[in-house]
Short mmCIF file of C-alpha atoms in Angstrom, two decimals:
data_model
loop_
_atom_site.label_atom_id
_atom_site.label_comp_id
_atom_site.label_asym_id
_atom_site.label_seq_id
_atom_site.Cartn_x
_atom_site.Cartn_y
_atom_site.Cartn_z
CA UNK A 1 10.37 4.01 -3.61
CA UNK A 2 9.00 4.07 -0.07
CA UNK A 3 5.99 2.34 1.42
CA UNK A 4 4.89 5.70 2.81
CA UNK A 5 4.56 7.02 -0.77
CA UNK A 6 1.32 4.99 -0.94
CA UNK A 7 -0.23 6.12 2.33
CA UNK A 8 -3.61 7.84 2.59
CA UNK A 9 -5.77 8.53 5.61
CA UNK A 10 -8.96 6.46 5.49
CA UNK A 11 -11.82 7.10 7.97
CA UNK A 12 -12.80 3.80 9.56
CA UNK A 13 -16.49 4.35 8.83
CA UNK A 14 -15.78 4.02 5.08
CA UNK A 15 -14.66 0.39 5.42
CA UNK A 16 -17.60 -1.62 4.07
CA UNK A 17 -18.72 -4.23 6.60
CA UNK A 18 -21.54 -5.85 4.62
CA UNK A 19 -22.22 -6.59 0.94
CA UNK A 20 -24.99 -4.65 -0.81
CA UNK A 21 -28.25 -6.51 -1.51
CA UNK A 22 -27.75 -5.96 -5.25
CA UNK A 23 -24.16 -6.71 -6.32
CA UNK A 24 -24.22 -4.35 -9.31
CA UNK A 25 -25.66 -1.36 -7.41
CA UNK A 26 -22.28 -0.42 -5.93
CA UNK A 27 -20.69 2.84 -7.05
CA UNK A 28 -18.09 2.92 -9.81
CA UNK A 29 -15.36 5.53 -10.11
CA UNK A 30 -14.05 5.94 -13.66
CA UNK A 31 -10.39 7.00 -13.71
CA UNK A 32 -8.62 8.15 -16.86
CA UNK A 33 -5.14 6.65 -16.51
CA UNK A 34 -3.57 9.34 -18.71
CA UNK A 35 -5.15 12.51 -17.34
CA UNK A 36 -6.31 11.47 -13.87
CA UNK A 37 -9.84 12.72 -14.66
CA UNK A 38 -12.50 11.14 -12.44
CA UNK A 39 -16.17 10.42 -13.25
CA UNK A 40 -18.71 9.05 -10.76
CA UNK A 41 -21.03 6.25 -11.88
CA UNK A 42 -22.77 3.09 -10.67
CA UNK A 43 -21.36 -0.34 -11.41
CA UNK A 44 -24.05 -1.46 -13.81
CA UNK A 45 -22.96 1.46 -16.04
CA UNK A 46 -19.75 -0.46 -16.75
CA UNK A 47 -21.64 -1.67 -19.82
CA UNK A 48 -21.48 1.85 -21.27
CA UNK A 49 -17.69 1.98 -20.85
CA UNK A 50 -16.96 -1.27 -22.70
CA UNK A 51 -16.86 -1.43 -26.50
CA UNK A 52 -17.82 -4.29 -28.84
CA UNK A 53 -14.59 -6.15 -29.51
CA UNK A 54 -13.20 -5.60 -26.01
CA UNK A 55 -12.41 -8.53 -23.73
CA UNK A 56 -13.02 -8.85 -19.98
CA UNK A 57 -10.78 -11.30 -18.12
CA UNK A 58 -12.17 -12.72 -14.86
CA UNK A 59 -10.58 -14.87 -12.16
CA UNK A 60 -12.84 -17.91 -11.65
CA UNK A 61 -11.19 -19.15 -8.47
CA UNK A 62 -13.55 -20.32 -5.73
CA UNK A 63 -13.01 -19.46 -2.09
CA UNK A 64 -12.75 -22.35 0.31
CA UNK A 65 -14.56 -22.00 3.67
CA UNK A 66 -10.97 -22.10 4.90
CA UNK A 67 -11.34 -20.78 8.47
CA UNK A 68 -11.66 -23.56 11.04
CA UNK A 69 -12.19 -23.15 14.75
CA UNK A 70 -11.14 -26.13 16.85
CA UNK A 71 -9.61 -27.18 20.13
CA UNK A 72 -6.31 -28.77 21.09
CA UNK A 73 -6.86 -32.44 21.80
CA UNK A 74 -4.59 -32.35 24.85
CA UNK A 75 -5.62 -29.06 26.54
CA UNK A 76 -8.96 -28.20 24.85
CA UNK A 77 -7.62 -24.69 24.22
CA UNK A 78 -9.31 -22.84 21.37
CA UNK A 79 -7.37 -22.77 18.05
CA UNK A 80 -8.04 -21.09 14.71
CA UNK A 81 -6.62 -22.75 11.58
CA UNK A 82 -6.67 -20.91 8.24
CA UNK A 83 -5.98 -23.04 5.14
CA UNK A 84 -3.54 -21.31 2.81
CA UNK A 85 -2.13 -23.79 0.33
CA UNK A 86 -2.67 -27.47 -0.41
CA UNK A 87 0.71 -29.18 -0.56
CA UNK A 88 -0.41 -32.74 -1.29
CA UNK A 89 -3.68 -34.60 -0.74
CA UNK A 90 -4.57 -33.94 2.92
CA UNK A 91 -1.43 -31.93 3.79
CA UNK A 92 -1.92 -28.12 3.89
CA UNK A 93 0.13 -25.08 4.72
CA UNK A 94 -1.88 -23.14 7.30
CA UNK A 95 -1.88 -20.11 9.55
CA UNK A 96 -2.52 -21.21 13.15
CA UNK A 97 -3.59 -18.84 15.94
CA UNK A 98 -2.34 -18.77 18.62
CA UNK A 99 0.74 -20.12 16.90
CA UNK A 100 3.46 -20.16 19.55
CA UNK A 101 2.07 -23.24 21.28
CA UNK A 102 1.27 -25.10 18.05
CA UNK A 103 4.14 -27.57 17.89
CA UNK A 104 4.79 -30.60 15.65
CA UNK A 105 2.87 -33.58 16.97
CA UNK A 106 0.01 -31.51 18.41
CA UNK A 107 -3.48 -32.52 17.30
CA UNK A 108 -6.50 -30.26 16.85
CA UNK A 109 -10.13 -31.43 16.76
CA UNK A 110 -12.93 -29.62 14.88
CA UNK A 111 -16.69 -29.90 15.30
CA UNK A 112 -17.75 -33.08 17.06
CA UNK A 113 -14.65 -34.87 15.85
CA UNK A 114 -15.63 -35.09 12.18
CA UNK A 115 -12.27 -33.48 11.35
CA UNK A 116 -8.89 -33.64 13.05
CA UNK A 117 -5.42 -32.43 12.11
CA UNK A 118 -1.86 -33.05 13.23
CA UNK A 119 0.81 -30.39 13.05
CA UNK A 120 3.70 -31.81 11.05
CA UNK A 121 6.16 -28.95 10.81
CA UNK A 122 6.82 -25.23 11.21
CA UNK A 123 7.63 -23.64 7.83
CA UNK A 124 8.30 -20.20 6.36
CA UNK A 125 7.24 -17.24 8.52
CA UNK A 126 5.84 -19.48 11.24
CA UNK A 127 3.14 -21.12 9.13
CA UNK A 128 2.25 -24.69 10.06
CA UNK A 129 2.18 -27.72 7.83
CA UNK A 130 -0.74 -29.90 8.96
CA UNK A 131 -2.29 -33.20 7.91
CA UNK A 132 -6.07 -33.66 8.12
CA UNK A 133 -7.90 -36.84 9.12
CA UNK A 134 -11.61 -37.39 8.36
CA UNK A 135 -14.20 -39.78 6.92
CA UNK A 136 -15.78 -39.04 3.56
CA UNK A 137 -14.94 -36.15 1.23
CA UNK A 138 -12.72 -33.39 2.58
CA UNK A 139 -14.51 -30.56 0.73
CA UNK A 140 -17.88 -31.66 2.16
CA UNK A 141 -16.51 -31.81 5.71
CA UNK A 142 -14.88 -28.38 5.23
CA UNK A 143 -18.12 -26.92 3.90
CA UNK A 144 -19.92 -28.11 7.04
CA UNK A 145 -17.34 -26.96 9.59
CA UNK A 146 -15.50 -24.07 7.94
CA UNK A 147 -16.39 -20.43 7.50
CA UNK A 148 -15.32 -17.85 4.93
CA UNK A 149 -11.90 -16.36 5.76
CA UNK A 150 -13.00 -12.74 5.79
CA UNK A 151 -10.25 -10.11 6.06
CA UNK A 152 -9.58 -8.83 9.60
CA UNK A 153 -11.05 -5.38 8.83
CA UNK A 154 -14.51 -6.97 8.37
CA UNK A 155 -15.96 -7.46 11.82
CA UNK A 156 -19.59 -8.24 10.93
CA UNK A 157 -20.70 -11.85 10.56
CA UNK A 158 -21.39 -12.90 6.95
CA UNK A 159 -24.84 -14.50 6.87
CA UNK A 160 -24.64 -15.87 3.31
CA UNK A 161 -21.36 -17.56 2.32
CA UNK A 162 -22.12 -16.99 -1.36
CA UNK A 163 -21.78 -13.22 -0.97
CA UNK A 164 -18.02 -13.67 -0.55
CA UNK A 165 -17.99 -15.64 -3.79
CA UNK A 166 -18.27 -14.42 -7.38
CA UNK A 167 -21.24 -15.69 -9.37
CA UNK A 168 -18.80 -17.36 -11.80
CA UNK A 169 -16.56 -19.03 -9.18
CA UNK A 170 -15.54 -22.49 -10.39
CA UNK A 171 -12.15 -23.84 -9.27
CA UNK A 172 -11.79 -24.27 -5.49
CA UNK A 173 -8.53 -23.22 -3.89
CA UNK A 174 -8.56 -19.59 -2.70
CA UNK A 175 -8.05 -18.31 0.82
CA UNK A 176 -9.70 -15.02 -0.19
CA UNK A 177 -12.11 -13.78 -2.87
CA UNK A 178 -11.05 -11.90 -6.00
CA UNK A 179 -13.27 -9.07 -4.77
CA UNK A 180 -13.45 -6.95 -7.93
CA UNK A 181 -15.61 -9.69 -9.37
CA UNK A 182 -18.18 -9.52 -6.57
CA UNK A 183 -19.97 -6.66 -8.40
CA UNK A 184 -20.99 -8.79 -11.38
CA UNK A 185 -24.39 -10.46 -11.65
CA UNK A 186 -25.29 -13.15 -14.17
CA UNK A 187 -27.71 -10.68 -15.77
CA UNK A 188 -25.02 -8.01 -16.19
CA UNK A 189 -22.61 -10.56 -17.66
CA UNK A 190 -25.24 -11.62 -20.18
CA UNK A 191 -25.75 -7.98 -21.21
CA UNK A 192 -22.01 -7.51 -21.60
CA UNK A 193 -21.71 -10.52 -23.90
CA UNK A 194 -24.81 -9.45 -25.84
CA UNK A 195 -23.05 -6.14 -26.61
CA UNK A 196 -20.20 -8.02 -28.30
CA UNK A 197 -17.71 -7.98 -25.44
CA UNK A 198 -15.99 -11.32 -24.93
CA UNK A 199 -15.50 -12.78 -21.46
CA UNK A 200 -12.51 -14.98 -20.72
CA UNK A 201 -11.42 -16.75 -17.54
CA UNK A 202 -8.13 -17.31 -15.76
CA UNK A 203 -7.61 -18.94 -12.37
CA UNK A 204 -5.37 -17.64 -9.60
CA UNK A 205 -5.81 -19.11 -6.15
CA UNK A 206 -5.43 -16.17 -3.77
CA UNK A 207 -3.08 -17.05 -0.93
CA UNK A 208 -1.13 -15.65 1.97
CA UNK A 209 -0.12 -12.43 0.21
CA UNK A 210 -3.64 -11.10 0.71
CA UNK A 211 -3.17 -11.21 4.48
CA UNK A 212 0.41 -9.95 4.52
CA UNK A 213 1.14 -6.21 4.83
CA UNK A 214 4.19 -4.55 3.36
CA UNK A 215 6.61 -4.20 6.28
CA UNK A 216 9.75 -3.00 4.50
CA UNK A 217 10.19 0.78 4.19
CA UNK A 218 11.73 0.31 0.74
CA UNK A 219 9.10 -1.55 -1.30
CA UNK A 220 11.82 -3.32 -3.32
CA UNK A 221 12.62 -5.28 -0.15
CA UNK A 222 9.11 -6.74 -0.04
CA UNK A 223 8.75 -10.39 -1.04
CA UNK A 224 5.47 -11.63 -2.58
CA UNK A 225 4.28 -15.14 -1.76
CA UNK A 226 3.79 -17.36 -4.78
CA UNK A 227 0.26 -18.27 -5.89
CA UNK A 228 -0.87 -20.93 -8.36
CA UNK A 229 -2.43 -19.78 -11.65
CA UNK A 230 -3.83 -21.28 -14.85
CA UNK A 231 -4.48 -19.69 -18.24
CA UNK A 232 -6.51 -22.04 -20.49
CA UNK A 233 -5.90 -22.27 -24.25
CA UNK A 234 -9.36 -20.82 -24.95
CA UNK A 235 -8.60 -17.74 -22.86
CA UNK A 236 -5.25 -17.21 -24.60
CA UNK A 237 -7.00 -17.40 -27.98
CA UNK A 238 -9.70 -14.88 -26.99
CA UNK A 239 -7.11 -12.41 -25.70
CA UNK A 240 -4.87 -12.78 -28.74
CA UNK A 241 -7.83 -12.41 -31.11
CA UNK A 242 -8.96 -9.31 -29.22
CA UNK A 243 -5.54 -7.70 -29.55
CA UNK A 244 -5.18 -8.64 -33.22
CA UNK A 245 -8.50 -6.89 -33.98
CA UNK A 246 -7.66 -3.75 -31.99
CA UNK A 247 -9.86 -4.43 -28.97
CA UNK A 248 -8.93 -3.73 -25.37
CA UNK A 249 -8.10 -6.35 -22.74
CA UNK A 250 -9.57 -5.30 -19.40
CA UNK A 251 -8.76 -7.39 -16.37
CA UNK A 252 -11.20 -7.71 -13.49
CA UNK A 253 -9.13 -7.51 -10.33
CA UNK A 254 -5.49 -7.42 -9.41
CA UNK A 255 -5.34 -11.24 -9.38
CA UNK A 256 -6.41 -11.46 -13.04
CA UNK A 257 -3.85 -8.75 -13.81
CA UNK A 258 -1.00 -10.57 -12.08
CA UNK A 259 -1.94 -13.79 -13.89
CA UNK A 260 -1.95 -12.20 -17.34
CA UNK A 261 1.24 -10.25 -16.77
CA UNK A 262 2.95 -13.42 -15.47
CA UNK A 263 2.34 -15.33 -18.67
CA UNK A 264 2.25 -12.51 -21.24
CA UNK A 265 4.81 -12.23 -24.03
CA UNK A 266 6.69 -9.03 -24.84
CA UNK A 267 4.42 -8.50 -27.86
CA UNK A 268 1.34 -8.56 -25.59
CA UNK A 269 0.12 -12.00 -26.60
CA UNK A 270 -0.67 -14.77 -24.15
CA UNK A 271 -0.16 -18.51 -24.29
CA UNK A 272 -1.76 -21.39 -22.45
CA UNK A 273 0.20 -21.93 -19.24
CA UNK A 274 0.05 -22.72 -15.55
CA UNK A 275 2.45 -22.44 -12.65
CA UNK A 276 3.33 -20.33 -9.63
CA UNK A 277 3.76 -16.57 -9.69
CA UNK A 278 5.25 -14.14 -7.20
CA UNK A 279 5.12 -11.15 -9.58
CA UNK A 280 5.20 -7.81 -7.77
CA UNK A 281 3.85 -4.91 -9.86
CA UNK A 282 4.65 -1.36 -8.77
CA UNK A 283 5.22 2.00 -10.52
CA UNK A 284 7.75 1.73 -13.30
CA UNK A 285 6.38 -1.63 -14.46
CA UNK A 286 5.51 -1.80 -18.19
CA UNK A 287 2.26 -3.67 -18.75
CA UNK A 288 2.41 -6.21 -21.56
CA UNK A 289 -1.15 -7.52 -21.76
CA UNK A 290 -3.81 -5.42 -20.06
CA UNK A 291 -5.20 -2.11 -21.30
CA UNK A 292 -7.59 -1.44 -18.42
CA UNK A 293 -8.54 -2.64 -14.98
CA UNK A 294 -11.68 -3.01 -12.86
CA UNK A 295 -10.75 -3.11 -9.18
CA UNK A 296 -11.91 -2.23 -5.67
CA UNK A 297 -10.43 0.44 -3.38
CA UNK A 298 -7.44 -0.98 -1.53
CA UNK A 299 -5.65 -0.62 1.78
CA UNK A 300 -3.06 2.15 2.25
CA UNK A 301 0.54 1.03 1.63
CA UNK A 302 -0.59 -2.32 0.20
CA UNK A 303 0.87 -4.15 -2.82
CA UNK A 304 -2.58 -3.75 -4.43
CA UNK A 305 -2.55 0.07 -4.44
CA UNK A 306 1.02 -0.17 -5.75
CA UNK A 307 -0.20 -2.26 -8.69
CA UNK A 308 -3.00 0.19 -9.43
CA UNK A 309 -0.51 3.05 -9.25
CA UNK A 310 1.69 1.29 -11.79
CA UNK A 311 -1.18 1.44 -14.28
CA UNK A 312 -2.60 4.90 -13.65
CA UNK A 313 0.25 6.78 -11.93
CA UNK A 314 0.72 7.21 -8.19
CA UNK A 315 -0.37 10.86 -8.13
CA UNK A 316 -3.51 10.12 -10.18
CA UNK A 317 -4.45 7.19 -7.97
CA UNK A 318 -3.92 9.00 -4.65
CA UNK A 319 -5.89 12.00 -5.94
CA UNK A 320 -8.71 9.64 -6.98
CA UNK A 321 -8.66 7.91 -3.59
CA UNK A 322 -8.89 11.24 -1.79
CA UNK A 323 -11.83 12.13 -4.04
CA UNK A 324 -13.44 8.79 -3.14
CA UNK A 325 -13.03 9.59 0.55
CA UNK A 326 -14.63 13.03 0.08
CA UNK A 327 -17.51 11.42 -1.81
CA UNK A 328 -17.82 8.71 0.87
CA UNK A 329 -17.20 5.69 -1.36
CA UNK A 330 -17.18 2.33 0.41
CA UNK A 331 -13.71 0.74 0.68
CA UNK A 332 -12.13 -2.72 0.52
CA UNK A 333 -13.65 -6.18 -0.09
CA UNK A 334 -17.37 -5.36 0.13
CA UNK A 335 -16.89 -1.80 -1.05
CA UNK A 336 -17.28 0.12 -4.30
CA UNK A 337 -15.30 -0.26 -7.51
CA UNK A 338 -13.01 1.68 -9.83
CA UNK A 339 -12.47 1.25 -13.56
CA UNK A 340 -9.18 2.48 -15.00
CA UNK A 341 -9.13 3.07 -18.76
#
């Protein structure tokens, strides 16, 4: 299967640059995964598509303000450091730009010196292992000096950090938002639960894979970076109860999907677990846990559109994407949503 099998031509003006004022006012495309039939709705109408007894699974990871702009201590040259993965205490795997001159032993200063880091090593794919030095609490210093690590296709400045955060974000650790969840408001979630739909949470800290395009022509040659996930006992119980009673399990986002499919049993049940996953889902994959998916519109030739195609069929998905382009849906992180049932 080739990367080019998942290409579509997207006009640049359809890439959403700013979040909508009302999270739930985005558009929602309903895609029938069996027939490919498409229906156009608004996101708040998701309530009409969920049945009492269904279960929604959300990723409650919280995005770190992981983008730091500093200067080399020796030359004062500008440096960008993006936090990717905490290795131990104050040691992080990072993406440093420009990277060629970032050598072990170099030190970078941020702000007025409240934060400093030393490059310890060069690791996989040129990432840098760095150690941070500071006074006080690291998360508080990072919140003061860091900014949200928006994807490179978003060029507008984000005025409110919380708009790149779900309203239910809880566990800090992500380098990017689980963007399908950005459409939910607290009010909509309360209405969903009032209808008899259960809400369960998993955690997957989104890492480097979000920033990494598929380079191999044959998608089987693509390697996914591992990301840390957690499935609590309460979530496993809700999912297993839902399945036992004939309800549907609908994941919100590709990250929730990858988490559930990483820990799901062959009979579709889930157990409490945590660990690292590098699961790569593409057409031909047999889903064990999820019955439906709420997701955004993804980049051409990305692992995300491959996952969506595994659930609804490549031809159905590409036809739906072309329909979305004709109807001028907004794409990517701050864009519109799709529900696949």
